[in-house]
Short mmCIF file of C-alpha atoms and ligand atoms in Angstrom, two decimals:
data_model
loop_
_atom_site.label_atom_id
_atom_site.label_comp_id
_atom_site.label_asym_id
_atom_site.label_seq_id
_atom_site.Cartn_x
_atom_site.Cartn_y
_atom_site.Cartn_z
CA UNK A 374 -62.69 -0.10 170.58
CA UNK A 375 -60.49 -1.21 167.42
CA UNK A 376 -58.40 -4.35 167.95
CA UNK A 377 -54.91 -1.26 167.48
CA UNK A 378 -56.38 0.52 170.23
CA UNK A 379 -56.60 -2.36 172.56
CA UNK A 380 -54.33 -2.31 175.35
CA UNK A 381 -54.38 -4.87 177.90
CA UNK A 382 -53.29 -3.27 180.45
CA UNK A 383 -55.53 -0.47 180.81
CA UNK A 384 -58.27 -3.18 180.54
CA UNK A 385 -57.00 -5.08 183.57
CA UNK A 386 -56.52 -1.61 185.35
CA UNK A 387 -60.35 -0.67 184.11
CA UNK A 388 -61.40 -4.37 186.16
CA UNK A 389 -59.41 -3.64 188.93
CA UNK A 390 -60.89 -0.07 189.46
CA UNK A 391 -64.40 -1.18 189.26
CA UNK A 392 -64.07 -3.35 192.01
CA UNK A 393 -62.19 -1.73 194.26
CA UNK A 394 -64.54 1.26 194.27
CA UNK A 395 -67.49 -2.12 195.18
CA UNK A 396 -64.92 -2.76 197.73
CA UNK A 397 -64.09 0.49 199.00
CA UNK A 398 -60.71 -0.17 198.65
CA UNK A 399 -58.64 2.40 200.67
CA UNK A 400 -56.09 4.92 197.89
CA UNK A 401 -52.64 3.15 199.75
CA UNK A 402 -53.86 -0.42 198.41
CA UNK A 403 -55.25 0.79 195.56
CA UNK A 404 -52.13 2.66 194.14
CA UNK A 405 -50.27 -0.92 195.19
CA UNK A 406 -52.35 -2.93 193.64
CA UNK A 407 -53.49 -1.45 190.39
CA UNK A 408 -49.72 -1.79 189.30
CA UNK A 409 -46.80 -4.11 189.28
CA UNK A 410 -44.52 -4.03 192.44
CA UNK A 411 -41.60 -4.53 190.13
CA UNK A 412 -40.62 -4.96 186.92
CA UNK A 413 -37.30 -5.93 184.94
CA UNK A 414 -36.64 -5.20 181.38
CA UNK A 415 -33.53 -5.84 179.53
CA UNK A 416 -31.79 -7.02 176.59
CA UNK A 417 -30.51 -10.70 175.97
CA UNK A 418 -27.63 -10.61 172.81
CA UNK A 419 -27.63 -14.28 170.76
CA UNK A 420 -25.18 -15.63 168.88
CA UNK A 421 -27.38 -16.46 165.92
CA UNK A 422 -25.89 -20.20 163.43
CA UNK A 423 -25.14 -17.20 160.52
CA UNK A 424 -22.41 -16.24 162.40
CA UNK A 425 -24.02 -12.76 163.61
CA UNK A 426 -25.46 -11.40 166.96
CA UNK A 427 -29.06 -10.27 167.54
CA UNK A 428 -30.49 -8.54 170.72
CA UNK A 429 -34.08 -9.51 172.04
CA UNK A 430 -35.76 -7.55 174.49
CA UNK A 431 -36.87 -9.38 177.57
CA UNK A 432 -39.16 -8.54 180.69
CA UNK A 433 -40.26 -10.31 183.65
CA UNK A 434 -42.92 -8.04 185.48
CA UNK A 435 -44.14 -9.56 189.18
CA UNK A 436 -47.21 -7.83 190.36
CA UNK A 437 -47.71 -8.98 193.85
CA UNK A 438 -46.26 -11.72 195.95
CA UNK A 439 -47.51 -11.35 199.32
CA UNK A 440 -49.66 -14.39 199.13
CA UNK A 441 -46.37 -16.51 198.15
CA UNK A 442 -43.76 -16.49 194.84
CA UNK A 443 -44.49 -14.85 191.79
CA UNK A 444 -46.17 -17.12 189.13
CA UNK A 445 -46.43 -16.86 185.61
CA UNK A 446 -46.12 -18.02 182.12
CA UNK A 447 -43.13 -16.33 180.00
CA UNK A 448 -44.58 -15.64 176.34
CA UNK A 449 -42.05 -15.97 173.11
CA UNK A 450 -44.33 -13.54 170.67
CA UNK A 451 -42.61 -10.82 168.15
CA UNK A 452 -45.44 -8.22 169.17
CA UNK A 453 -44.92 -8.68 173.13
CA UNK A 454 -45.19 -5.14 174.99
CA UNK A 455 -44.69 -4.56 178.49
CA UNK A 456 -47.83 -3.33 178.94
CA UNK A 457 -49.00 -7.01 177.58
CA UNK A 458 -46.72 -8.31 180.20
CA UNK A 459 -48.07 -6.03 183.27
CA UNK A 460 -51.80 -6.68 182.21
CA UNK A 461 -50.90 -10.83 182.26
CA UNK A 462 -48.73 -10.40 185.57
CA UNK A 463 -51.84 -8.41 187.50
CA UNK A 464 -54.66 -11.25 186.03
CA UNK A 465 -51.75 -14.01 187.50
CA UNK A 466 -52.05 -12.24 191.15
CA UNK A 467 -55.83 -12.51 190.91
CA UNK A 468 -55.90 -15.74 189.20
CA UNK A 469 -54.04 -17.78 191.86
CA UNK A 470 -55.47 -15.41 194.48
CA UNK A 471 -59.17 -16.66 193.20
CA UNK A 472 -58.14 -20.14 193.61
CA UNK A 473 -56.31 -19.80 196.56
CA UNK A 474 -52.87 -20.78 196.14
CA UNK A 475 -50.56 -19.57 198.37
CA UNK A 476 -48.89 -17.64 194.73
CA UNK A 477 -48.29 -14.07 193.63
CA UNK A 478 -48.49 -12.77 190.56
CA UNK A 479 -46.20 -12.66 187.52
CA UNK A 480 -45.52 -12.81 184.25
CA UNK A 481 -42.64 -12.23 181.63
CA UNK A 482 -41.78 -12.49 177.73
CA UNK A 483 -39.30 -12.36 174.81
CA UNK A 484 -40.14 -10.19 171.19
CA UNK A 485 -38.77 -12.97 169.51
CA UNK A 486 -40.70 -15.34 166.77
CA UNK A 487 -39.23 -18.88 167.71
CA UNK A 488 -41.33 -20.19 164.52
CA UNK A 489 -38.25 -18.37 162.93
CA UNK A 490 -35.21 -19.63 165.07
CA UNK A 491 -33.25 -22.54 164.94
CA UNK A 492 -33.41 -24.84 168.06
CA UNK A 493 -29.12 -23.94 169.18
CA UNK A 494 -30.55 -20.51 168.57
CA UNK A 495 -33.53 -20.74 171.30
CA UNK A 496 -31.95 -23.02 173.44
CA UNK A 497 -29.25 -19.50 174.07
CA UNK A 498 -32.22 -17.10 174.29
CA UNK A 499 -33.56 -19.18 177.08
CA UNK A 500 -30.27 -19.07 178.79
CA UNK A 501 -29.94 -15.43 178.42
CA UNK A 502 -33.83 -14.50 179.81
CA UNK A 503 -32.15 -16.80 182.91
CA UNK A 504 -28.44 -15.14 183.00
CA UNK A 505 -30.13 -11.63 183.18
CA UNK A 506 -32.82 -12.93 185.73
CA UNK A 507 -31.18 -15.60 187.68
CA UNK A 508 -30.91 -13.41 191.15
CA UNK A 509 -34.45 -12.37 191.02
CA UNK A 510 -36.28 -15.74 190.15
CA UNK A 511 -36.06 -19.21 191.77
CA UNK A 512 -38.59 -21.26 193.86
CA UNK A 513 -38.93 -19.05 196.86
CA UNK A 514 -38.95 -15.79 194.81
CA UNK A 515 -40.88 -16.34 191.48
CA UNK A 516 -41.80 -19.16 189.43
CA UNK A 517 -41.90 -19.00 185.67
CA UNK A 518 -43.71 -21.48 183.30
CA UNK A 519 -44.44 -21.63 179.54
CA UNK A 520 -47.01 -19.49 178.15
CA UNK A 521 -47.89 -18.13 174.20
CA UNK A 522 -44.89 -20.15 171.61
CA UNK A 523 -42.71 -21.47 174.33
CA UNK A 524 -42.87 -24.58 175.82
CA UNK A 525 -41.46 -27.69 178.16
CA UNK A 526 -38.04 -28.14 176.28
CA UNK A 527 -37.38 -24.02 176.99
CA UNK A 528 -38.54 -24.81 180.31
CA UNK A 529 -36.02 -27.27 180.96
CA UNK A 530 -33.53 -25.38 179.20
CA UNK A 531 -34.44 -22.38 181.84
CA UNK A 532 -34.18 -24.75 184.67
CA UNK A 533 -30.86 -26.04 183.75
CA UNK A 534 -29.46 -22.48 182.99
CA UNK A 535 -30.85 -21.55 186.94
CA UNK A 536 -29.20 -24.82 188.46
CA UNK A 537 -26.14 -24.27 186.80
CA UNK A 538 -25.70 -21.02 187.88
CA UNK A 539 -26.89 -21.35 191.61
CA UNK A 540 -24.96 -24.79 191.52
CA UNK A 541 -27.68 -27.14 192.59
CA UNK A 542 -30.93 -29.22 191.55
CA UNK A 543 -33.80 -27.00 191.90
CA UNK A 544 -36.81 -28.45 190.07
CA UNK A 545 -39.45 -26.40 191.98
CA UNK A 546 -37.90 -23.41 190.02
CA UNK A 547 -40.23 -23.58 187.00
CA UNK A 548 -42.96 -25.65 186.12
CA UNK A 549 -44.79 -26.70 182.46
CA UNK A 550 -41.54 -29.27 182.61
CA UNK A 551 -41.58 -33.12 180.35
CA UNK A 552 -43.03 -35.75 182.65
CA UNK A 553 -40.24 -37.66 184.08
CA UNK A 554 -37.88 -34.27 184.00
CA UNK A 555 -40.25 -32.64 187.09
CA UNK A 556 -42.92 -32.43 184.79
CA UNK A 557 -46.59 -33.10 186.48
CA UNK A 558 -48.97 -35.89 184.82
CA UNK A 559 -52.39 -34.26 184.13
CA UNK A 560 -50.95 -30.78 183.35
CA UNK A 561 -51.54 -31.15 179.46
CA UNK A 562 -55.47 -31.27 180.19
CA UNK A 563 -55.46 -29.15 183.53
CA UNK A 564 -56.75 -25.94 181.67
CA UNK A 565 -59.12 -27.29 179.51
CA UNK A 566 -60.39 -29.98 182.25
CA UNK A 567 -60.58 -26.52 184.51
CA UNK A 568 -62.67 -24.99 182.03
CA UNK A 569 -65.26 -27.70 182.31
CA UNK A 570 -65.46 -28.84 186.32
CA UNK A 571 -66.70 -24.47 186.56
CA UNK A 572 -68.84 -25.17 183.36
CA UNK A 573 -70.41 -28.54 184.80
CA UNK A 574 -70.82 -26.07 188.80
CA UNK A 575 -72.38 -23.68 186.48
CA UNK A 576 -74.83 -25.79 184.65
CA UNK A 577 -76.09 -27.04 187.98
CA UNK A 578 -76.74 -23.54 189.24
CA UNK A 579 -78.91 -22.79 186.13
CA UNK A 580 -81.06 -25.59 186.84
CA UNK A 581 -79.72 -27.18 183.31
CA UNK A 582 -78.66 -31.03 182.80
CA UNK A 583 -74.92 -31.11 181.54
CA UNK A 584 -76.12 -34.00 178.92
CA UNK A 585 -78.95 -32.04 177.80
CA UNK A 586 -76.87 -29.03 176.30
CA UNK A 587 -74.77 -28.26 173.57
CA UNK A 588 -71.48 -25.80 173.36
CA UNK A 589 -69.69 -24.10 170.48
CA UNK A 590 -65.78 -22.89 170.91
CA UNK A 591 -63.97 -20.52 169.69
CA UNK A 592 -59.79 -21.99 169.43
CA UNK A 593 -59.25 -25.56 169.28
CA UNK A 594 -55.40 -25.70 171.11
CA UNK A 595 -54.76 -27.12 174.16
CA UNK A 596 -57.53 -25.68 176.29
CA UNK A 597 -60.27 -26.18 173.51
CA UNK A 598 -59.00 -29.18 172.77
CA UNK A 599 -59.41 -31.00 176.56
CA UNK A 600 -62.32 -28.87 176.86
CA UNK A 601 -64.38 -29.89 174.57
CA UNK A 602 -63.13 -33.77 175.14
CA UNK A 603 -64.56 -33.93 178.60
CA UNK A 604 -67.45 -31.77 178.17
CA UNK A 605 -68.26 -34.73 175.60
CA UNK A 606 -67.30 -37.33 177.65
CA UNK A 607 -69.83 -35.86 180.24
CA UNK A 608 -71.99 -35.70 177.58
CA UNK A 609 -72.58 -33.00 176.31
CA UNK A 610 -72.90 -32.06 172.51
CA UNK A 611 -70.07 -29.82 170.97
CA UNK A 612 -71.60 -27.91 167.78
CA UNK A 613 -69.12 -25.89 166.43
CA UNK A 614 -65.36 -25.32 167.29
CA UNK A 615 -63.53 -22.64 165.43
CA UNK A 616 -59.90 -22.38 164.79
CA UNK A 617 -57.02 -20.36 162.39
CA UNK A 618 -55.81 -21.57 158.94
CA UNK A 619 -52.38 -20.71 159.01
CA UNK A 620 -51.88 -21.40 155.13
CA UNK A 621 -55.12 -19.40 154.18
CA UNK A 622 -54.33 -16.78 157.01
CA UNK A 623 -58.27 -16.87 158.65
CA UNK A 624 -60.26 -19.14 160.94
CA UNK A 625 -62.99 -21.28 159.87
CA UNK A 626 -66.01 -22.52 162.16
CA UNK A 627 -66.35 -26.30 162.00
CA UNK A 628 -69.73 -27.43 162.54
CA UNK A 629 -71.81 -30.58 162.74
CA UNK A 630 -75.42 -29.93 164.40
CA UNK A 631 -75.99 -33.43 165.65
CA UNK A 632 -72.35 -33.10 167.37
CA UNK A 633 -68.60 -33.32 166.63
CA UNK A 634 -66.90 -36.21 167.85
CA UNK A 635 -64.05 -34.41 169.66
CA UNK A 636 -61.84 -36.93 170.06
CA UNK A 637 -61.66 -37.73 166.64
CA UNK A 638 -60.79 -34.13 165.80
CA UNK A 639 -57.82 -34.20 167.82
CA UNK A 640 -57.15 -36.84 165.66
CA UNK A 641 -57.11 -34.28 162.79
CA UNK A 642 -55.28 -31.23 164.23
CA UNK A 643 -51.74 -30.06 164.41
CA UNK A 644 -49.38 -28.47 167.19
CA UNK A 645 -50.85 -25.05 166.88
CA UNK A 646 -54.52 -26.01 167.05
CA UNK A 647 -54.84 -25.52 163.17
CA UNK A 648 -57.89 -28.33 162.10
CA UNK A 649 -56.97 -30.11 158.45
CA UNK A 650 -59.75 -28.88 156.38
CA UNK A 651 -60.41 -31.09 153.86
CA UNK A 652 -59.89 -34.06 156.52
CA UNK A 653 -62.99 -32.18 158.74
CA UNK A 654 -65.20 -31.88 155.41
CA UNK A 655 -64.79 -36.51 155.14
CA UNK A 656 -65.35 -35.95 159.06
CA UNK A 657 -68.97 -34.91 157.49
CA UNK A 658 -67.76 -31.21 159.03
CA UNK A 659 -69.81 -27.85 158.07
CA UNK A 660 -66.68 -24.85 157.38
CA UNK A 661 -68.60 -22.28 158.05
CA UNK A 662 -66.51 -18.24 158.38
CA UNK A 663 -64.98 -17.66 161.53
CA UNK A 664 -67.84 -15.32 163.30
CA UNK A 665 -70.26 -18.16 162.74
CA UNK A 666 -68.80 -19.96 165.86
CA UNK A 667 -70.52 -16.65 168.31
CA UNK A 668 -73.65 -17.07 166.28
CA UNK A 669 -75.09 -20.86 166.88
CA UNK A 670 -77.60 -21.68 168.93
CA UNK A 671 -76.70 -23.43 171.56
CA UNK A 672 -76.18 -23.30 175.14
CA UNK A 673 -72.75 -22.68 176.15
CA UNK A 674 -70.08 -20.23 174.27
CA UNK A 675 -66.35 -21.08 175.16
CA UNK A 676 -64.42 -19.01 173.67
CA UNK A 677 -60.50 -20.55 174.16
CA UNK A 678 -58.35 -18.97 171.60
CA UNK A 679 -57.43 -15.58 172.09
CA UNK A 680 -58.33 -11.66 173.73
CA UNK A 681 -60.58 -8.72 172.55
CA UNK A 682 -62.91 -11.76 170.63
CA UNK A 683 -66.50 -10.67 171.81
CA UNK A 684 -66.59 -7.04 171.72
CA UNK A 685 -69.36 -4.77 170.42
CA UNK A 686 -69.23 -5.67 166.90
CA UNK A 687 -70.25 -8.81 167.58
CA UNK A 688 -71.63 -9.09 170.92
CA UNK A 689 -75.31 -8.82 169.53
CA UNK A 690 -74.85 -11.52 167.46
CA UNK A 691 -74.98 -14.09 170.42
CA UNK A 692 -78.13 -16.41 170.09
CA UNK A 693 -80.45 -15.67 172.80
CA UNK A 694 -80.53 -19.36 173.13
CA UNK A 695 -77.24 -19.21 175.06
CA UNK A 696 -77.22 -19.08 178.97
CA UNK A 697 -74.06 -19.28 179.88
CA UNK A 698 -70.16 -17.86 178.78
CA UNK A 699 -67.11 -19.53 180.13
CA UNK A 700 -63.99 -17.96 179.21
CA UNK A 701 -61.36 -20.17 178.64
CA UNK A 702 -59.45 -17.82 177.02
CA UNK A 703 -57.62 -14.47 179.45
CA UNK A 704 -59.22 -11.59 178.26
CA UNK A 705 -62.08 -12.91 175.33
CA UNK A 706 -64.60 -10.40 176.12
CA UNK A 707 -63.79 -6.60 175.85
CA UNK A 708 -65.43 -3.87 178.41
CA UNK A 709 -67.65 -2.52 176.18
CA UNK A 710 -69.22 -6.16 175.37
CA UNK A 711 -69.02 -7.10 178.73
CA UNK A 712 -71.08 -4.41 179.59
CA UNK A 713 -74.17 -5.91 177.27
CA UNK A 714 -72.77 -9.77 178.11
CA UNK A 715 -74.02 -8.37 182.07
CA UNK A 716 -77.21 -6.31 181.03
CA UNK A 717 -78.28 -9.62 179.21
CA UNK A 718 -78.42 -11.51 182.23
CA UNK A 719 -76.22 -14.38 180.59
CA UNK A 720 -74.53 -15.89 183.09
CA UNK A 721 -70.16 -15.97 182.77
CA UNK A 722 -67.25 -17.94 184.27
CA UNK A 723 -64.82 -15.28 184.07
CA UNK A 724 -61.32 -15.76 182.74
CA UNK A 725 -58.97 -16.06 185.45
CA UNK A 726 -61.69 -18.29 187.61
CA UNK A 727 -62.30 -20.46 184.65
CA UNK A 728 -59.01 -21.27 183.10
CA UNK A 729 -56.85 -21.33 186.84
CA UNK A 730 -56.69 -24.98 186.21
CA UNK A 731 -53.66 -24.32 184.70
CA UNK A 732 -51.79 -22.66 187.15
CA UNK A 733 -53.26 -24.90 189.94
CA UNK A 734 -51.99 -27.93 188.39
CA UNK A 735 -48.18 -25.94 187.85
CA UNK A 736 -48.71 -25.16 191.31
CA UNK A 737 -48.86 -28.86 191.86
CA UNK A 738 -46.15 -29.34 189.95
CA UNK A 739 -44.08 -26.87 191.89
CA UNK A 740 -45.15 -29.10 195.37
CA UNK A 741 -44.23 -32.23 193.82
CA UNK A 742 -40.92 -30.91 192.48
CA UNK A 743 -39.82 -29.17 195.64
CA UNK A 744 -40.86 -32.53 197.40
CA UNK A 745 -39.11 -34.66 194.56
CA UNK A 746 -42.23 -37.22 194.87
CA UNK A 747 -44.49 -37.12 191.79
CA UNK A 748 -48.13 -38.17 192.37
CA UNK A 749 -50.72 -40.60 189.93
CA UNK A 750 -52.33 -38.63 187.46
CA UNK A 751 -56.04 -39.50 188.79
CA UNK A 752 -54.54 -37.71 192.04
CA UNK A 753 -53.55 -34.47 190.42
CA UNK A 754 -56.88 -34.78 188.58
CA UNK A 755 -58.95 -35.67 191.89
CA UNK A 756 -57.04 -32.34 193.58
CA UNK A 757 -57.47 -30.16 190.32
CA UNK A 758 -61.64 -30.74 190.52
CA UNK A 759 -61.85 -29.48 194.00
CA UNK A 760 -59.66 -26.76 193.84
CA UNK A 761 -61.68 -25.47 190.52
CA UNK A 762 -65.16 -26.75 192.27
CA UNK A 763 -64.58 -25.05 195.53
CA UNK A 764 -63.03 -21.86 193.88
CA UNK A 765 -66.08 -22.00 191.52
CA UNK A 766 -68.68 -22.43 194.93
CA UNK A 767 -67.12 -19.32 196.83
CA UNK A 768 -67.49 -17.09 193.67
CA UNK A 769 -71.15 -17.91 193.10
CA UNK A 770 -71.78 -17.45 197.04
CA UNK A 771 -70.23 -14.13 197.08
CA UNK A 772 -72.15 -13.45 193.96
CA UNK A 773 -75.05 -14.32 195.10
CA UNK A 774 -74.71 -12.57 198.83
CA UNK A 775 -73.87 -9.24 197.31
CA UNK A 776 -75.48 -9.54 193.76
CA UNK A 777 -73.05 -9.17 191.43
CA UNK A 778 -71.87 -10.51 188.23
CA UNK A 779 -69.97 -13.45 188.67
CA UNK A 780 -66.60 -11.55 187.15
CA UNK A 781 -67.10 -8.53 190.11
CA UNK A 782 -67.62 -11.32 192.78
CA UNK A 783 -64.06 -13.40 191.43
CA UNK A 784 -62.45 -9.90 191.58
CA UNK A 785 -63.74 -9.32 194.84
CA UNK A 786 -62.84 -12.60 196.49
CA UNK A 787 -58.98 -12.29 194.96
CA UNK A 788 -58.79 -8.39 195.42
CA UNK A 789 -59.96 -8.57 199.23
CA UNK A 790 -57.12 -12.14 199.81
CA UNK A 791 -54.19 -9.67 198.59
CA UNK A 792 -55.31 -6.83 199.88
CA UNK A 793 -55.18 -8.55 203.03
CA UNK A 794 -51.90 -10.37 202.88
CA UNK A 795 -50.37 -6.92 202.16
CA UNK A 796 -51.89 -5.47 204.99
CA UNK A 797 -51.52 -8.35 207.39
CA UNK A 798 -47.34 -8.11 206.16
CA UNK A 799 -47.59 -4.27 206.96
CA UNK A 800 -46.99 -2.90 203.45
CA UNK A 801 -49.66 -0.76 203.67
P1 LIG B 1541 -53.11 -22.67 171.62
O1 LIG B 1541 -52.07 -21.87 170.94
O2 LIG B 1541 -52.85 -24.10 171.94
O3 LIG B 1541 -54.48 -22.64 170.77
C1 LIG B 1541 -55.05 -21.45 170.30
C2 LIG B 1541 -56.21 -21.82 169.39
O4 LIG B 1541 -56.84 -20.61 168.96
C3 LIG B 1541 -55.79 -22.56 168.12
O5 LIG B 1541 -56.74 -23.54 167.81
C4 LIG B 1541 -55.81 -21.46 167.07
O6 LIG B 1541 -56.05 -21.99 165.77
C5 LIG B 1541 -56.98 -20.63 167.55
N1 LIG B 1541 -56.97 -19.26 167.03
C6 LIG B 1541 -55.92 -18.42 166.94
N2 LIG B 1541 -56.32 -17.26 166.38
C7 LIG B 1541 -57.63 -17.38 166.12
C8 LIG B 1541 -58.61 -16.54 165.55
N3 LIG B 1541 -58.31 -15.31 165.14
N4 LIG B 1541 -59.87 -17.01 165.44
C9 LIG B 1541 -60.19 -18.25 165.85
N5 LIG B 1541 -59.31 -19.10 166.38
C10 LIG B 1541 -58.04 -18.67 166.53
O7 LIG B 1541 -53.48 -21.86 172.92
P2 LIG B 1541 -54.10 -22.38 174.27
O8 LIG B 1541 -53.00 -22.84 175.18
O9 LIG B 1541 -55.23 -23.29 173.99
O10 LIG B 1541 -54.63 -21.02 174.91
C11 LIG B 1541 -55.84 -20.41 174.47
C12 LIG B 1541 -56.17 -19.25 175.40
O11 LIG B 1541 -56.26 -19.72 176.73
C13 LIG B 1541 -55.16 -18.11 175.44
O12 LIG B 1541 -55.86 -16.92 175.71
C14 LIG B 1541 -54.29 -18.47 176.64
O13 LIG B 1541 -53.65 -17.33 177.19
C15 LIG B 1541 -55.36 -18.99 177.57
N6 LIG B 1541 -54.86 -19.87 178.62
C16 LIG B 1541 -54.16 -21.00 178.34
C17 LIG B 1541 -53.73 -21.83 179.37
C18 LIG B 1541 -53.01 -23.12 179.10
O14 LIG B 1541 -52.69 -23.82 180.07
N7 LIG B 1541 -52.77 -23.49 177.86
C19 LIG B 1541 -53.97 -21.47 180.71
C20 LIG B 1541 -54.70 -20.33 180.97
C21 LIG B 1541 -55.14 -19.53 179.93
#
């Protein structure tokens, strides 16, 4: 499969049909659940500074919310496509499903490129996504939150768009907010943190000593970035991290065999996850090309920057030295490479088990909002570790009871809780 011909959607409808034949899924709950419930597209006109008016195209796509409000990041990206959006908003349902929040599924998005906006011109696309949404969102319907270019400031833009229309404070409404404006401590590491209390369950079932192995990422943004910082503080050995150069237009693998020093790269990258080059290389750094992060010999592979990364043009080119994959990122792995990832026997975290640390800590945010009583960050962290941990235990279990790979069993654990909820509300 070329990277043109990739379409997310039909990838998350490929997962969801493989399981729910394991399942025996009757056709009703099927044909439900193998595509959004609802879906709104529309156009948002902006007053740009130059004096003239441009019209974006915005969606907001909710798959399923029988298990509780929609919930989902909204993406600002000039190549968005619904069928991004629908394959995002399905992986939400079984994401917070998997972890067992009481959440639906959703997800939405602007074609816009914000890198190329002024601030007075974002802050009025953000109103407009909430003027043509504002009756079909809100804390008891669906939740948004930031996702791919947007971020807290749009967030509370959003949120004050939503009050001001519904005429009220209502700061369980969206979530990724600033700390101090409803914002949750601990959210800025949640994913990343996520990614490791599944790695550290993981390394335990393999019989393997967290302190005895070594990793090597692919991305080094947020998720990476906390990643590979507690993995280290654990201590473990990060290899090789590899990340884009937006002025040379590639990625480059860092590497240092005896171990980066984490922390001091986050010392030494910018807001997009972008690593200064020729600081690395003083760092005593290896920049190797940007496959060589797939090809090292170690134990762990993370790959935390984007989809359709491991597919069958590299695949083979794993080191049979690694034992386990955890995807931080949604999507890393095609079906095709998954296919040979399984036959292998290497052992994965799948996507929307591994990285729901995320969501679980919005969802946090979302109770502490509603309540308007904001908890210690050790307490968010405390919560985050056994939601991930316990989320992580039932997978393996189910795995392990039915023998499958660890990405069927997620599926089947958050494909049988919706199924469920739909049937116990009488939908189906
Ligand atoms: P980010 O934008 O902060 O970082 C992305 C990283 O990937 C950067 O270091 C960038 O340089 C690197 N990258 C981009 N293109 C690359 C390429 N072609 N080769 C190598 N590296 C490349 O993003 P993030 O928030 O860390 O998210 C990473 C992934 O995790 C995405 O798939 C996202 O959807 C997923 N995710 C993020 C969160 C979250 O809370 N941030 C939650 C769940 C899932």
């Amino acid at each position: 499969m070329t990277v043109s011909s990739y379409n997310p959607y039909e990838n998350a409808q490929a997962q969801f049909d493989r399981v729910a034949r394991i399942i025996g899924l009757d056709q009703a709950t099927c044909a439900l659940l193998r595509q959004p419930m609802r879906e709104f597209h529309f156009t948002i006109p902006v007053h740009m500074d130059d004096g003239s008016t441009k019209i974006f195209n915005g969606y907001r796509i909710q798959h399923n919310d029988a298990r509780g409000p929609a919930k989902g990041g909204i993406r600002f990206h000039p190549h968005e496509t619904a069928d991004t959006v629908r394959a995002l908003s399905m992986w939400m349902t079984w994401k917070c499903s998997v972890v067992d929040i009481p959440l639906g599924g959703g997800k939405g998005g602007i074609v816009c490129d914000p890198r190329n906006m002024t601030e007075n011109e974002q802050e009025r696309l953000c109103r407009g996504w909430i003027r043509q949404l504002a009756k079909v969102v809100g804390p008891v319907i669906d939740v948004p939150a930031p996702d791919v270019m947007s971020n807290s400031k749009h967030m509370l833009w959003m949120l004050d768009e939503f009050e001001t229309i519904h005429g009220g404070r209502y700061p369980g409404f969206i979530t990724g907010k600033p700390v101090g404006m409803g914002g949750s401590l601990g959210r800025t590491e949640a994913t990343g943190y996520g990614v490791i209390y599944t790695v550290r369950e993981a390394l335990k079932d393999l019989g393997l000593k967290l302190e005895e192995t070594t990793a090597s990422f692919q991305g080094f943004g947020n998720v990476a970035q906390y990643a590979a910082v507690l993995f280290q503080r654990l201590g473990g050995k990060v290899i090789s991290v590899c990340c884009w150069d937006n002025n040379d237009k590639k990625a480059y693998t860092y590497r240092k065999l005896d171990g980066l020093n984490a922390e001091a790269l986050l010392t030494i990258v910018d807001s997009f996850g972008t690593i200064n080059k020729e600081k690395a290389l003083e760092m005593g750094c290896e920049i190797l090309p940007q496959g060589a992060w797939i090809e090292q010999d170690v134990d762990i592979l993370i790959p935390a920057a984007l989809e359709n990364q491991i597919t069958l043009d590299n695949v083979n080119k794993i080191s049979k030295q690694v034992k386990l994959i955890a995807e931080g990122a949604n999507g890393p792995i095609n079906t095709d490479a998954d296919e040979v990832i399984r036959e292998r026997g290497v052992f994965l975290v799948p996507d929307f088990l591994c990285n729901a640390g995320g969501v679980t800590c919005s969802y946090f945010e979302q109770v502490q909002s509603n309540n308007n009583y904001y908890w210690e960050k050790d307490e968010v962290l405390q919560k985050l570790d056994q939601k991930m941990t316990s989320a992580y235990r039932a997978t393996k279990e189910t795995a392990d009871k039915n023998k499958l790979y660890m990405r069927d069993a997620a599926y089947v654990i958050a494909i049988n809780r919706v199924a469920q909820a739909v049937k116990m509300r009488g939908w189906v």
